[in-house]
mmCIF file of C-alpha atoms in Angstrom:
data_model
loop_
_atom_site.group_PDB
_atom_site.id
_atom_site.type_symbol
_atom_site.label_atom_id
_atom_site.label_comp_id
_atom_site.label_asym_id
_atom_site.label_seq_id
_atom_site.Cartn_x
_atom_site.Cartn_y
_atom_site.Cartn_z
ATOM 1 C CA MET A 24 38.750 0.898 -29.704
ATOM 2 C CA ILE A 25 38.831 0.810 -25.895
ATOM 3 C CA ARG A 26 37.691 -2.211 -23.938
ATOM 4 C CA VAL A 27 36.043 -1.378 -21.045
ATOM 5 C CA LEU A 28 34.801 -3.893 -18.364
ATOM 6 C CA LEU A 29 31.922 -2.186 -16.025
ATOM 7 C CA VAL A 30 31.743 -3.850 -12.678
ATOM 8 C CA HIS A 31 28.427 -2.849 -10.610
ATOM 9 C CA ASP A 32 26.179 -5.323 -8.806
ATOM 10 C CA THR A 33 22.626 -4.488 -10.008
ATOM 11 C CA TYR A 34 22.111 -6.109 -13.369
ATOM 12 C CA LEU A 35 19.217 -3.574 -14.608
ATOM 13 C CA LEU A 36 21.463 -0.938 -13.616
ATOM 14 C CA ARG A 37 25.013 -1.851 -15.141
ATOM 15 C CA THR A 38 23.109 -3.069 -18.314
ATOM 16 C CA ALA A 39 21.928 0.392 -18.827
ATOM 17 C CA LEU A 40 24.904 1.996 -17.979
ATOM 18 C CA ALA A 41 26.726 -0.122 -20.336
ATOM 19 C CA ALA A 42 24.364 0.393 -23.375
ATOM 20 C CA LEU A 43 25.028 3.966 -22.653
ATOM 21 C CA ILE A 44 28.882 3.787 -22.788
ATOM 22 C CA GLY A 45 28.418 1.403 -25.588
ATOM 23 C CA ARG A 46 26.887 4.159 -27.858
ATOM 24 C CA GLU A 47 29.919 5.486 -28.178
ATOM 25 C CA THR A 48 31.648 4.204 -31.437
ATOM 26 C CA ASP A 49 35.119 3.901 -29.367
ATOM 27 C CA LEU A 50 33.941 2.276 -26.418
ATOM 28 C CA GLU A 51 33.398 -1.728 -26.633
ATOM 29 C CA VAL A 52 31.990 -2.312 -22.907
ATOM 30 C CA SER A 53 30.833 -5.484 -21.200
ATOM 31 C CA SER A 54 29.627 -5.758 -17.162
ATOM 32 C CA THR A 55 29.515 -7.694 -14.740
ATOM 33 C CA SER A 56 28.772 -8.160 -10.896
ATOM 34 C CA TRP A 57 31.608 -7.771 -8.448
ATOM 35 C CA PRO A 58 32.092 -11.404 -7.778
ATOM 36 C CA GLY A 59 32.506 -12.276 -11.398
ATOM 37 C CA ALA A 60 34.949 -9.186 -11.787
ATOM 38 C CA VAL A 61 38.311 -10.612 -11.401
ATOM 39 C CA ALA A 62 37.472 -13.765 -13.263
ATOM 40 C CA THR A 63 35.759 -11.731 -16.399
ATOM 41 C CA SER A 64 39.178 -9.262 -16.516
ATOM 42 C CA ARG A 65 40.913 -12.309 -17.049
ATOM 43 C CA THR A 66 39.139 -13.388 -20.067
ATOM 44 C CA LEU A 67 38.275 -9.993 -21.523
ATOM 45 C CA ARG A 68 41.119 -7.939 -20.952
ATOM 46 C CA PRO A 69 39.872 -4.809 -20.760
ATOM 47 C CA GLN A 70 41.888 -1.555 -20.966
ATOM 48 C CA VAL A 71 39.830 0.200 -18.559
ATOM 49 C CA CYS A 72 37.658 -0.953 -15.483
ATOM 50 C CA VAL A 73 34.819 1.085 -14.469
ATOM 51 C CA VAL A 74 34.046 0.185 -10.865
ATOM 52 C CA ASP A 75 30.839 0.726 -8.533
ATOM 53 C CA MET A 76 32.467 1.449 -4.954
ATOM 54 C CA ASP A 77 29.307 1.760 -3.212
ATOM 55 C CA SER A 78 29.025 -1.897 -3.286
ATOM 56 C CA PRO A 79 30.090 -3.798 -0.036
ATOM 57 C CA ASP A 80 31.541 -6.581 -2.106
ATOM 58 C CA ALA A 81 33.891 -3.712 -3.532
ATOM 59 C CA VAL A 82 35.948 -4.342 -0.622
ATOM 60 C CA GLY A 83 35.464 -7.584 -0.118
ATOM 61 C CA PRO A 84 37.897 -10.616 -0.924
ATOM 62 C CA ARG A 85 37.085 -10.371 -4.888
ATOM 63 C CA GLY A 86 36.919 -6.810 -4.685
ATOM 64 C CA ILE A 87 39.055 -3.806 -5.383
ATOM 65 C CA ARG A 88 42.033 -5.252 -3.966
ATOM 66 C CA GLU A 89 42.236 -8.444 -6.344
ATOM 67 C CA LEU A 90 41.237 -6.317 -9.367
ATOM 68 C CA SER A 91 44.064 -3.809 -8.520
ATOM 69 C CA ARG A 92 46.391 -6.479 -7.789
ATOM 70 C CA ARG A 93 45.846 -8.219 -11.078
ATOM 71 C CA CYS A 94 45.572 -4.548 -12.985
ATOM 72 C CA TYR A 95 48.946 -3.352 -11.876
ATOM 73 C CA GLU A 96 51.076 -6.468 -10.829
ATOM 74 C CA GLY A 97 49.520 -9.192 -13.175
ATOM 75 C CA GLY A 98 50.826 -7.375 -15.818
ATOM 76 C CA ASP A 99 47.468 -6.999 -17.386
ATOM 77 C CA GLY A 100 47.734 -3.466 -17.411
ATOM 78 C CA PHE A 101 44.105 -1.870 -17.445
ATOM 79 C CA SER A 102 43.512 1.049 -15.612
ATOM 80 C CA LEU A 103 40.873 1.179 -12.644
ATOM 81 C CA LEU A 104 38.255 4.395 -12.861
ATOM 82 C CA ALA A 105 35.716 4.440 -9.935
ATOM 83 C CA LEU A 106 32.648 5.237 -9.222
ATOM 84 C CA ALA A 107 31.656 6.762 -5.988
ATOM 85 C CA SER A 108 29.222 8.634 -3.702
ATOM 86 C CA ALA A 109 30.237 12.478 -3.128
ATOM 87 C CA GLY A 110 29.030 12.030 0.767
ATOM 88 C CA ARG A 111 30.995 9.013 1.509
ATOM 89 C CA PRO A 112 34.530 9.126 1.365
ATOM 90 C CA GLY A 113 35.596 5.655 2.561
ATOM 91 C CA PRO A 114 34.790 3.825 -0.667
ATOM 92 C CA LEU A 115 36.761 6.471 -2.601
ATOM 93 C CA ARG A 116 39.841 6.413 0.243
ATOM 94 C CA ARG A 117 39.964 2.729 -0.780
ATOM 95 C CA ALA A 118 39.819 3.043 -4.375
ATOM 96 C CA TYR A 119 42.490 5.725 -3.747
ATOM 97 C CA GLU A 120 44.960 3.227 -1.754
ATOM 98 C CA GLU A 121 44.277 0.617 -4.571
ATOM 99 C CA ARG A 122 45.470 2.884 -7.020
ATOM 100 C CA ALA A 123 42.396 3.681 -8.794
ATOM 101 C CA LEU A 124 43.641 6.419 -11.768
ATOM 102 C CA GLY A 125 40.359 7.679 -12.506
ATOM 103 C CA PHE A 126 37.194 9.131 -9.893
ATOM 104 C CA LEU A 127 34.028 9.708 -11.153
ATOM 105 C CA SER A 128 30.920 10.464 -9.036
ATOM 106 C CA LYS A 129 27.657 8.823 -9.473
ATOM 107 C CA ASN A 130 25.729 12.330 -9.874
ATOM 108 C CA ALA A 131 28.401 13.182 -13.064
ATOM 109 C CA SER A 132 26.781 13.297 -16.615
ATOM 110 C CA PRO A 133 27.398 10.299 -19.010
ATOM 111 C CA ASP A 134 29.429 12.435 -20.665
ATOM 112 C CA ARG A 135 31.773 13.092 -17.802
ATOM 113 C CA LEU A 136 31.902 9.179 -17.482
ATOM 114 C CA VAL A 137 32.849 8.430 -21.154
ATOM 115 C CA GLU A 138 35.515 11.308 -21.141
ATOM 116 C CA GLY A 139 37.083 9.595 -17.907
ATOM 117 C CA ILE A 140 37.261 6.287 -19.664
ATOM 118 C CA ARG A 141 39.127 8.066 -22.834
ATOM 119 C CA HIS A 142 41.440 10.095 -19.965
ATOM 120 C CA VAL A 143 42.287 6.898 -17.878
ATOM 121 C CA ALA A 144 42.853 4.699 -20.710
ATOM 122 C CA LYS A 145 45.712 6.758 -21.759
ATOM 123 C CA GLY A 146 47.067 6.240 -18.783
ATOM 124 C CA GLU A 147 45.840 9.881 -17.711
ATOM 125 C CA ARG A 148 44.786 10.402 -13.942
ATOM 126 C CA TYR A 149 40.888 12.014 -14.015
ATOM 127 C CA VAL A 150 39.068 13.393 -10.772
ATOM 128 C CA ASP A 151 35.711 14.650 -11.202
ATOM 129 C CA GLU A 152 35.454 18.008 -9.686
ATOM 130 C CA SER A 153 32.273 17.281 -7.604
ATOM 131 C CA LEU A 154 34.197 15.259 -5.489
ATOM 132 C CA GLY A 155 36.747 17.444 -4.507
ATOM 133 C CA PHE A 156 35.378 17.711 -1.355
ATOM 134 C CA GLY A 157 34.745 14.090 -0.399
ATOM 135 C CA PHE A 158 38.860 13.959 -1.200
ATOM 136 C CA LEU A 159 39.641 16.612 1.591
ATOM 137 C CA GLU A 160 37.026 14.267 3.578
ATOM 138 C CA ALA A 161 38.832 10.842 2.676
ATOM 139 C CA SER A 162 42.143 12.586 3.699
ATOM 140 C CA GLU A 163 41.065 13.054 7.287
ATOM 141 C CA MET A 164 39.338 10.269 8.083
ATOM 142 C CA PRO A 165 40.062 9.705 12.118
ATOM 143 C CA LEU A 166 40.494 6.235 12.696
ATOM 144 C CA THR A 167 43.805 4.121 13.074
ATOM 145 C CA ARG A 168 43.525 0.624 11.024
ATOM 146 C CA ARG A 169 43.133 -0.999 14.283
ATOM 147 C CA GLU A 170 40.607 1.010 15.352
ATOM 148 C CA LEU A 171 38.670 0.322 12.259
ATOM 149 C CA SER A 172 39.264 -3.579 12.965
ATOM 150 C CA VAL A 173 37.462 -3.337 16.333
ATOM 151 C CA LEU A 174 34.808 -0.711 14.795
ATOM 152 C CA SER A 175 33.998 -3.374 12.343
ATOM 153 C CA LEU A 176 33.262 -6.075 14.474
ATOM 154 C CA ALA A 177 31.394 -3.910 17.016
ATOM 155 C CA ALA A 178 29.188 -2.871 13.829
ATOM 156 C CA GLU A 179 28.864 -6.627 13.037
ATOM 157 C CA GLY A 180 27.150 -7.047 16.611
ATOM 158 C CA ALA A 181 30.411 -8.676 18.242
ATOM 159 C CA SER A 182 30.488 -7.634 22.161
ATOM 160 C CA ILE A 183 33.693 -6.491 23.809
ATOM 161 C CA GLY A 184 34.603 -10.141 24.530
ATOM 162 C CA GLU A 185 34.064 -11.168 20.996
ATOM 163 C CA ILE A 186 36.317 -8.601 19.665
ATOM 164 C CA ALA A 187 38.836 -9.157 22.053
ATOM 165 C CA ARG A 188 39.276 -12.824 21.440
ATOM 166 C CA SER A 189 39.241 -11.843 17.861
ATOM 167 C CA LEU A 190 42.019 -9.624 17.608
ATOM 168 C CA CYS A 191 43.751 -10.989 20.797
ATOM 169 C CA LEU A 192 43.689 -8.143 23.037
ATOM 170 C CA SER A 193 42.460 -7.600 26.560
ATOM 171 C CA ASN A 194 38.833 -6.591 27.120
ATOM 172 C CA GLY A 195 40.139 -2.967 28.598
ATOM 173 C CA THR A 196 42.137 -2.515 25.809
ATOM 174 C CA VAL A 197 39.138 -3.026 23.365
ATOM 175 C CA ARG A 198 37.086 -0.667 25.490
ATOM 176 C CA ASN A 199 40.144 1.942 25.349
ATOM 177 C CA TYR A 200 39.711 1.715 21.213
ATOM 178 C CA MET A 201 35.993 1.938 21.737
ATOM 179 C CA ALA A 202 36.330 4.910 24.055
ATOM 180 C CA ALA A 203 38.953 6.731 21.635
ATOM 181 C CA ILE A 204 36.354 5.635 18.143
ATOM 182 C CA THR A 205 33.558 7.631 20.141
ATOM 183 C CA ARG A 206 35.708 10.687 21.202
ATOM 184 C CA LYS A 207 37.273 10.892 17.459
ATOM 185 C CA THR A 208 34.046 10.597 15.454
ATOM 186 C CA GLY A 209 32.290 12.999 17.841
ATOM 187 C CA ALA A 210 29.804 9.880 18.256
ATOM 188 C CA ARG A 211 27.368 10.371 21.394
ATOM 189 C CA ASN A 212 27.694 6.500 22.162
ATOM 190 C CA ARG A 213 29.390 3.172 20.454
ATOM 191 C CA VAL A 214 26.055 2.619 18.752
ATOM 192 C CA ASP A 215 25.995 6.391 17.232
ATOM 193 C CA ALA A 216 30.008 5.873 16.330
ATOM 194 C CA ILE A 217 28.880 2.874 14.299
ATOM 195 C CA ARG A 218 25.972 5.130 12.692
ATOM 196 C CA ILE A 219 28.592 7.648 11.907
ATOM 197 C CA SER A 220 31.198 5.680 10.215
ATOM 198 C CA GLN A 221 28.841 3.565 8.247
ATOM 199 C CA CYS A 222 27.451 6.901 6.502
ATOM 200 C CA ALA A 223 30.602 7.944 6.013
ATOM 201 C CA GLY A 224 31.704 4.598 4.392
ATOM 202 C CA TRP A 225 34.744 3.601 6.658
ATOM 203 C CA VAL A 226 33.048 0.515 7.611
ATOM 204 C CA MET B 17 2.619 6.564 -26.037
ATOM 205 C CA ILE B 18 3.096 5.547 -22.675
ATOM 206 C CA ARG B 19 4.948 8.556 -20.313
ATOM 207 C CA VAL B 20 7.221 7.089 -17.541
ATOM 208 C CA LEU B 21 8.884 9.014 -14.915
ATOM 209 C CA LEU B 22 11.776 7.464 -13.527
ATOM 210 C CA VAL B 23 12.774 8.438 -9.800
ATOM 211 C CA HIS B 24 16.525 7.324 -8.814
ATOM 212 C CA ASP B 25 18.839 9.053 -6.616
ATOM 213 C CA THR B 26 22.027 8.945 -8.704
ATOM 214 C CA TYR B 27 22.179 11.064 -11.780
ATOM 215 C CA LEU B 28 24.290 9.046 -13.816
ATOM 216 C CA LEU B 29 22.290 5.417 -13.256
ATOM 217 C CA ARG B 30 18.612 6.949 -13.868
ATOM 218 C CA THR B 31 20.056 9.057 -16.995
ATOM 219 C CA ALA B 32 21.400 5.585 -18.061
ATOM 220 C CA LEU B 33 18.193 3.964 -17.223
ATOM 221 C CA ALA B 34 16.327 5.998 -18.717
ATOM 222 C CA ALA B 35 17.876 5.983 -22.290
ATOM 223 C CA LEU B 36 17.397 2.598 -21.980
ATOM 224 C CA ILE B 37 13.756 2.885 -21.714
ATOM 225 C CA GLY B 38 13.671 5.330 -24.152
ATOM 226 C CA ARG B 39 14.789 3.230 -26.976
ATOM 227 C CA GLU B 40 11.097 1.382 -27.021
ATOM 228 C CA THR B 41 8.710 3.355 -29.494
ATOM 229 C CA ASP B 42 6.048 3.496 -27.129
ATOM 230 C CA LEU B 43 7.569 4.676 -23.987
ATOM 231 C CA GLU B 44 8.189 8.525 -23.258
ATOM 232 C CA VAL B 45 10.711 8.707 -20.250
ATOM 233 C CA SER B 46 11.699 11.718 -17.872
ATOM 234 C CA SER B 47 13.709 11.220 -14.888
ATOM 235 C CA THR B 48 14.466 12.943 -11.511
ATOM 236 C CA SER B 49 15.441 11.963 -7.685
ATOM 237 C CA TRP B 50 13.055 11.629 -5.218
ATOM 238 C CA PRO B 51 13.639 15.366 -3.456
ATOM 239 C CA GLY B 52 11.826 15.896 -7.280
ATOM 240 C CA ALA B 53 9.575 13.136 -7.543
ATOM 241 C CA VAL B 54 6.262 14.810 -6.202
ATOM 242 C CA ALA B 55 6.657 18.100 -8.354
ATOM 243 C CA THR B 56 8.282 16.642 -11.378
ATOM 244 C CA SER B 57 5.221 14.129 -11.333
ATOM 245 C CA ARG B 58 2.747 17.205 -11.098
ATOM 246 C CA THR B 59 4.305 18.832 -14.107
ATOM 247 C CA LEU B 60 4.942 15.992 -16.294
ATOM 248 C CA ARG B 61 1.225 13.995 -15.409
ATOM 249 C CA PRO B 62 3.103 10.472 -16.308
ATOM 250 C CA GLN B 63 1.057 7.522 -16.280
ATOM 251 C CA VAL B 64 3.708 4.958 -14.898
ATOM 252 C CA CYS B 65 6.395 6.301 -12.084
ATOM 253 C CA VAL B 66 9.195 3.576 -11.693
ATOM 254 C CA VAL B 67 10.424 4.080 -8.408
ATOM 255 C CA ASP B 68 13.963 3.244 -6.922
ATOM 256 C CA MET B 69 12.983 1.980 -3.205
ATOM 257 C CA ASP B 70 16.527 1.288 -1.882
ATOM 258 C CA SER B 71 17.355 5.180 -1.341
ATOM 259 C CA PRO B 72 16.755 6.448 2.328
ATOM 260 C CA ASP B 73 14.847 9.157 0.326
ATOM 261 C CA ALA B 74 12.123 6.545 -0.733
ATOM 262 C CA VAL B 75 10.748 6.580 2.822
ATOM 263 C CA GLY B 76 11.525 10.493 3.314
ATOM 264 C CA PRO B 77 8.980 13.191 3.504
ATOM 265 C CA ARG B 78 8.764 13.471 0.066
ATOM 266 C CA GLY B 79 9.424 9.666 -0.769
ATOM 267 C CA ILE B 80 6.922 6.755 -1.676
ATOM 268 C CA ARG B 81 4.049 8.223 0.753
ATOM 269 C CA GLU B 82 3.660 11.630 -1.081
ATOM 270 C CA LEU B 83 4.097 10.448 -4.353
ATOM 271 C CA SER B 84 1.298 7.329 -3.863
ATOM 272 C CA ARG B 85 -1.058 9.859 -2.284
ATOM 273 C CA ARG B 86 -0.786 12.115 -5.526
ATOM 274 C CA CYS B 87 -1.421 9.138 -7.403
ATOM 275 C CA TYR B 88 -4.231 7.129 -5.670
ATOM 276 C CA GLU B 89 -6.037 10.369 -4.228
ATOM 277 C CA GLY B 90 -4.756 13.226 -6.100
ATOM 278 C CA GLY B 91 -6.858 11.974 -9.076
ATOM 279 C CA ASP B 92 -3.735 12.213 -11.516
ATOM 280 C CA GLY B 93 -4.119 8.522 -11.713
ATOM 281 C CA PHE B 94 -0.595 7.042 -12.344
ATOM 282 C CA SER B 95 0.798 3.528 -11.396
ATOM 283 C CA LEU B 96 3.695 2.749 -9.237
ATOM 284 C CA LEU B 97 6.450 0.603 -10.220
ATOM 285 C CA ALA B 98 8.647 -0.629 -7.285
ATOM 286 C CA LEU B 99 12.352 -1.269 -7.855
ATOM 287 C CA ALA B 100 13.329 -3.192 -5.043
ATOM 288 C CA SER B 101 16.432 -5.585 -3.884
ATOM 289 C CA ALA B 102 15.236 -9.353 -3.505
ATOM 290 C CA GLY B 103 17.460 -9.741 -0.159
ATOM 291 C CA ARG B 104 15.719 -6.460 1.270
ATOM 292 C CA PRO B 105 12.457 -7.315 2.168
ATOM 293 C CA GLY B 106 11.832 -3.693 4.112
ATOM 294 C CA PRO B 107 11.521 -1.590 0.956
ATOM 295 C CA LEU B 108 9.257 -4.385 -0.657
ATOM 296 C CA ARG B 109 6.827 -4.047 2.437
ATOM 297 C CA ARG B 110 6.621 -0.241 2.163
ATOM 298 C CA ALA B 111 6.202 -0.051 -1.593
ATOM 299 C CA TYR B 112 3.378 -2.851 -0.974
ATOM 300 C CA GLU B 113 1.515 -0.505 1.610
ATOM 301 C CA GLU B 114 1.811 2.606 -0.415
ATOM 302 C CA ARG B 115 -0.322 0.277 -3.322
ATOM 303 C CA ALA B 116 2.579 0.163 -5.964
ATOM 304 C CA LEU B 117 1.192 -1.596 -8.774
ATOM 305 C CA GLY B 118 4.230 -3.351 -9.993
ATOM 306 C CA PHE B 119 7.069 -4.740 -8.353
ATOM 307 C CA LEU B 120 10.628 -5.651 -9.876
ATOM 308 C CA SER B 121 14.112 -6.957 -8.906
ATOM 309 C CA LYS B 122 16.778 -4.486 -9.792
ATOM 310 C CA ASN B 123 18.451 -7.601 -10.901
ATOM 311 C CA ALA B 124 15.785 -8.099 -13.331
ATOM 312 C CA SER B 125 16.548 -7.762 -17.433
ATOM 313 C CA PRO B 126 15.969 -4.620 -19.235
ATOM 314 C CA ASP B 127 13.027 -6.313 -20.862
ATOM 315 C CA ARG B 128 11.189 -7.554 -18.160
ATOM 316 C CA LEU B 129 11.335 -3.506 -16.752
ATOM 317 C CA VAL B 130 9.531 -2.534 -19.876
ATOM 318 C CA GLU B 131 7.103 -5.521 -19.822
ATOM 319 C CA GLY B 132 6.225 -4.143 -15.936
ATOM 320 C CA ILE B 133 5.857 -0.537 -17.319
ATOM 321 C CA ARG B 134 3.471 -1.600 -19.915
ATOM 322 C CA HIS B 135 1.629 -3.710 -17.553
ATOM 323 C CA VAL B 136 1.123 -1.512 -14.796
ATOM 324 C CA ALA B 137 0.611 1.213 -17.249
ATOM 325 C CA LYS B 138 -2.989 -0.772 -17.949
ATOM 326 C CA GLY B 139 -3.448 -0.650 -14.174
ATOM 327 C CA GLU B 140 -2.658 -4.375 -13.884
ATOM 328 C CA ARG B 141 -0.501 -5.938 -11.014
ATOM 329 C CA TYR B 142 2.682 -6.948 -12.088
ATOM 330 C CA VAL B 143 5.048 -8.751 -9.757
ATOM 331 C CA ASP B 144 8.565 -9.879 -10.641
ATOM 332 C CA GLU B 145 9.206 -14.148 -10.073
ATOM 333 C CA SER B 146 12.417 -13.229 -8.527
ATOM 334 C CA LEU B 147 10.934 -11.123 -5.832
ATOM 335 C CA GLY B 148 8.701 -14.074 -4.364
ATOM 336 C CA PHE B 149 10.816 -15.173 -1.597
ATOM 337 C CA GLY B 150 10.987 -11.401 -0.456
ATOM 338 C CA PHE B 151 7.229 -10.991 -0.247
ATOM 339 C CA LEU B 152 7.134 -13.916 1.761
ATOM 340 C CA GLU B 153 10.237 -12.449 3.953
ATOM 341 C CA ALA B 154 8.226 -9.083 4.025
ATOM 342 C CA SER B 155 5.096 -10.358 5.402
ATOM 343 C CA GLU B 156 6.883 -12.059 8.488
ATOM 344 C CA MET B 157 8.639 -8.923 9.552
ATOM 345 C CA PRO B 158 8.970 -9.828 13.452
ATOM 346 C CA LEU B 159 8.690 -6.340 14.892
ATOM 347 C CA THR B 160 5.729 -4.074 15.893
ATOM 348 C CA ARG B 161 5.336 -0.360 14.224
ATOM 349 C CA ARG B 162 6.475 0.711 17.859
ATOM 350 C CA GLU B 163 9.461 -1.618 18.100
ATOM 351 C CA LEU B 164 10.327 -0.131 14.873
ATOM 352 C CA SER B 165 10.120 3.415 16.552
ATOM 353 C CA VAL B 166 12.636 2.481 19.056
ATOM 354 C CA LEU B 167 14.551 0.578 17.117
ATOM 355 C CA SER B 168 15.302 3.592 14.591
ATOM 356 C CA LEU B 169 15.880 5.913 17.038
ATOM 357 C CA ALA B 170 18.494 3.573 18.466
ATOM 358 C CA ALA B 171 20.040 2.888 15.278
ATOM 359 C CA GLU B 172 20.782 6.813 15.058
ATOM 360 C CA GLY B 173 22.421 6.750 18.026
ATOM 361 C CA ALA B 174 20.137 7.905 20.726
ATOM 362 C CA SER B 175 20.546 6.220 24.341
ATOM 363 C CA ILE B 176 17.886 4.624 25.991
ATOM 364 C CA GLY B 177 16.803 7.745 28.189
ATOM 365 C CA GLU B 178 16.585 9.616 24.664
ATOM 366 C CA ILE B 179 14.509 7.289 23.404
ATOM 367 C CA ALA B 180 12.456 7.604 26.398
ATOM 368 C CA ARG B 181 11.777 11.094 26.193
ATOM 369 C CA SER B 182 11.407 11.375 22.637
ATOM 370 C CA LEU B 183 8.915 8.475 22.426
ATOM 371 C CA CYS B 184 7.294 9.608 26.133
ATOM 372 C CA LEU B 185 8.143 6.075 27.530
ATOM 373 C CA SER B 186 9.580 5.090 30.698
ATOM 374 C CA ASN B 187 13.430 3.997 30.424
ATOM 375 C CA GLY B 188 12.289 0.784 31.718
ATOM 376 C CA THR B 189 9.610 0.217 28.682
ATOM 377 C CA VAL B 190 12.312 0.995 26.181
ATOM 378 C CA ARG B 191 14.559 -1.099 27.656
ATOM 379 C CA ASN B 192 12.036 -3.642 27.546
ATOM 380 C CA TYR B 193 11.099 -3.081 23.995
ATOM 381 C CA MET B 194 15.129 -3.461 23.074
ATOM 382 C CA ALA B 195 14.960 -6.587 24.806
ATOM 383 C CA ALA B 196 12.304 -7.714 22.805
ATOM 384 C CA ILE B 197 13.619 -6.394 19.787
ATOM 385 C CA THR B 198 16.458 -8.694 20.348
ATOM 386 C CA ARG B 199 14.943 -11.733 20.807
ATOM 387 C CA LYS B 200 12.602 -11.624 17.698
ATOM 388 C CA THR B 201 15.295 -10.614 15.230
ATOM 389 C CA GLY B 202 17.580 -13.366 16.786
ATOM 390 C CA ALA B 203 20.208 -10.883 17.359
ATOM 391 C CA ARG B 204 23.397 -11.327 20.109
ATOM 392 C CA ASN B 205 22.909 -7.903 21.377
ATOM 393 C CA ARG B 206 21.439 -4.432 20.621
ATOM 394 C CA VAL B 207 24.094 -3.461 17.795
ATOM 395 C CA ASP B 208 23.703 -6.708 16.472
ATOM 396 C CA ALA B 209 19.504 -6.010 16.324
ATOM 397 C CA ILE B 210 20.113 -2.871 14.439
ATOM 398 C CA ARG B 211 22.810 -4.316 12.075
ATOM 399 C CA ILE B 212 20.198 -7.217 11.455
ATOM 400 C CA SER B 213 17.554 -4.739 10.641
ATOM 401 C CA GLN B 214 19.345 -2.302 8.951
ATOM 402 C CA CYS B 215 20.458 -5.278 6.348
ATOM 403 C CA ALA B 216 16.630 -6.183 5.934
ATOM 404 C CA GLY B 217 15.764 -2.460 5.136
ATOM 405 C CA TRP B 218 13.216 -2.688 8.337
ATOM 406 C CA VAL B 219 14.829 0.487 9.850
#
């Protein structure tokens, strides 16, 4: 019997997905939202965590990083299977950085999901073929970590001055970063750079 | 037997949700993506369409408007049940404008979904209690249609000049609109106004 914890923010959809996984006689599934993921993994002690990477909470303080830490450093030894959208390389890259073992497109069939769960439960890597191009895009993320920090603050509506104070930089340096970001993303202007980066899931 | 068409963009999740609805002996369910919704409704002739309003395609050319037209003007006579997120009044308002008969939070239980389907199949209005506050927010949308057009273009990265040309306005008028939008949304600046409006699902 493989114990599975499904992490997805919408109750209706995670309940439906859990019911579908639970039809398999070798899988025993529970589900929770991102804010409850770490606590539930502690009590449930699953072998596999299936995580929805498209939620903003997946990259928040109780998101994939914390879950991954428990998984690989806490000695609990479960494996992560990430659900991602093919057109958004950002969350895919994030799951890769946090050492997910499996990667499945949300447009895959339920059969593939079940197959993926069984693979990662055995400690085997599982990558859905339809995510191949997404991985290519994820590997080509053009921005540095510092540029991403600047862009994230800009996307929240911070002014040049506020970004500068927040990151202990001069206004001129922030302007230079913003110009580099606009150039590297092929954007027309700052708002366009934010739009492009949000569509790709980088910020 | 009630024929149900479920419209959701992610194959894995709509398959799961359809399997869950299909467990009910009085419901017969098919599912499709937004781009396939109108064509499928033509061949399937459902009594109820359950539609996910959070997809960008829901407000696109083959989205809720077209489906609603078929439903209420095409003589097919099915009812719309909208799935929406409590914190995003924009899609909720859009579903209301397009004469959806039922409104259900995506955090509702599967039982509520099934209950909602049975209600709207009989032509009865069904509103999930947890969406009540969302309706209040939806009724208080602060921007005019013209301001929303300006903001939508700005959110796509268009400059003041591009917005002006696109809407046949002067640059000064567009600047005035942007200032009004920023003030009305309580934003710090233009980027912040875009962020606030996107979070609410207005653009």
